Amino acid sequence: MFRLPIFATAFRLFFFACSAHALFVITLWILKLRGLSVAETSVSPTYWHTYEMVFGFSRAAIFGFLFTAGQHWSGKFLLGGSSLVMLFSLWLAGRFAFFLPLPWSYAAFALDIICTGFALYRLRPLMNPEQKHNHNVFYLTVMFFLSQVMALTALHAYSNGELFLHSLRLALLIVVLFVAVIAGRILPFFASVVMQGEKPRILPALERLVWPAAILALLSYALLPAGKFFIYLAAVAFAASAALHGLRWYFWRPFSSFRIPILAILYAGYLWLVAGFAMQAFAVLGLMP
């Protein structure tokens, strides 16, 4: 069974899982919004839906990409065959956690946490000392894992809905940072291949600032409940991230991509990332929702 093509690389199984999961969860969510009592959840349906969008759908997309591209980045085998089936099975088990009665619900949540932990274990080759450019991907996965643990601890150990949602927003920010890191690798490469005579410019000084600004934004956002200082620090960090990513976008020569729609849409997507950081700076200050 493990020799079937779908088990050869992570993106085949997990990208399919993304599509199927989104179809199921969005359909179920619409039914719940219409007041239909189907597939009752053990907690608020809002908590279930929020968790599934981040640790169900988004995590499957991240796994599908990282364990495919990561093998090229590291030059080592990361996941496939039986190890891919194991990771997928753990992920799938977690999707039932909100619907099961106790103690089966706790067991399913535990498997969902183990899923991210197992992914971390399989991503260890990215920490090769000679490939420091891969380290930030591993660190983001660590923070993603910690945010998941924090969210489930807040929900089940403390019944703290606000801390649960804050942890989910933190995890969503980590997903955005995954997008920023991955885009920084693939977008200039794609553009340099197809845009003849208009090569994207990658400024080393700018690139050295992007990651520290992202970490500052992430840590200050995580500590928002601790006091006003972190609110102002987060606003500065998000504004700096918006500026840095905006400059990054500009030097990648986005206007030359207009004649190539499949490339232009990547640039447009990255511009929304810039806008999102800018809006988040205003949001943490309470100047916009």
XYZ file of C-alpha atoms in Angstrom, residues 75-195:
121
model
C 18.962 17.231 0.323
C 17.646 14.552 2.691
C 14.597 12.293 2.835
C 12.063 13.757 5.275
C 8.779 11.947 4.851
C 7.187 9.317 2.654
C 5.647 5.863 2.689
C 4.939 4.599 6.211
C 6.136 7.811 7.928
C 3.797 9.880 5.723
C 0.883 7.554 6.550
C 1.689 7.882 10.258
C 1.708 11.699 10.140
C -1.488 11.766 8.115
C -3.209 9.291 10.466
C -2.345 11.437 13.484
C -3.658 14.529 11.702
C -6.850 12.728 10.705
C -7.482 11.439 14.226
C -7.358 15.007 15.523
C -10.165 16.051 13.191
C -12.642 14.011 15.259
C -11.552 15.412 18.638
C -14.348 17.984 18.975
C -17.068 15.452 18.197
C -16.074 12.628 20.528
C -17.253 12.116 24.121
C -14.785 12.076 27.004
C -12.247 10.523 27.426
C -11.960 9.772 23.688
C -11.938 13.498 22.955
C -8.821 14.001 25.098
C -7.146 11.064 23.376
C -7.861 12.549 19.943
C -6.518 15.961 21.009
C -3.392 14.255 22.342
C -2.886 12.571 18.972
C -3.351 15.930 17.264
C -0.554 17.422 19.379
C 1.629 14.366 18.778
C 1.054 14.943 15.059
C 2.813 18.332 15.161
C 5.504 16.917 17.433
C 6.142 14.075 15.004
C 6.391 16.594 12.165
C 9.040 18.481 14.158
C 10.966 15.257 14.630
C 10.924 14.552 10.890
C 12.030 18.111 10.082
C 15.285 17.821 12.061
C 17.481 17.729 8.886
C 16.510 21.367 8.320
C 18.659 22.207 11.366
C 21.870 21.175 9.602
C 24.505 23.661 10.906
C 25.721 24.220 7.360
C 22.250 25.241 6.144
C 21.316 28.090 8.472
C 18.873 29.500 5.922
C 16.592 26.530 6.721
C 16.582 27.062 10.469
C 13.818 29.671 10.485
C 11.369 27.149 9.002
C 12.109 24.731 11.850
C 11.775 27.498 14.456
C 8.380 28.505 13.046
C 7.236 24.894 13.329
C 8.341 24.852 16.976
C 6.315 28.009 17.660
C 3.339 26.559 15.790
C 3.533 23.488 18.025
C 3.716 25.613 21.192
C 0.740 27.722 20.138
C -1.286 24.546 19.609
C -0.357 23.251 23.064
C -1.211 26.644 24.568
C -4.593 26.734 22.814
C -5.666 23.280 23.961
C -4.373 23.891 27.488
C -6.386 27.109 27.676
C -9.495 25.326 26.427
C -9.384 22.141 28.487
C -7.297 22.910 31.582
C -8.480 26.475 32.276
C -11.716 26.796 30.226
C -10.382 30.184 29.158
C -12.026 31.027 25.840
C -10.225 34.337 25.400
C -6.784 32.757 25.885
C -7.803 29.964 23.509
C -8.735 32.464 20.775
C -5.586 34.493 21.425
C -3.519 31.334 20.968
C -5.352 30.594 17.714
C -4.696 34.116 16.431
C -1.039 33.661 17.352
C -0.965 30.385 15.398
C -2.610 32.122 12.437
C 0.121 34.768 12.529
C 2.686 31.949 12.410
C 0.902 30.600 9.312
C 1.293 34.054 7.741
C 4.999 34.021 8.589
C 5.305 30.608 6.928
C 3.851 32.225 3.810
C 6.336 35.110 4.045
C 9.335 32.777 4.451
C 8.263 30.446 1.650
C 7.384 33.316 -0.698
C 10.818 34.796 -0.114
C 12.290 31.619 -1.580
C 10.007 30.762 -4.448
C 8.652 34.068 -5.775
C 11.979 35.656 -6.798
C 13.085 32.312 -8.247
C 9.953 31.929 -10.378
C 10.182 35.571 -11.462
C 13.841 35.304 -12.455
C 13.024 32.307 -14.653
C 10.120 33.821 -16.600
C 10.798 37.587 -16.592
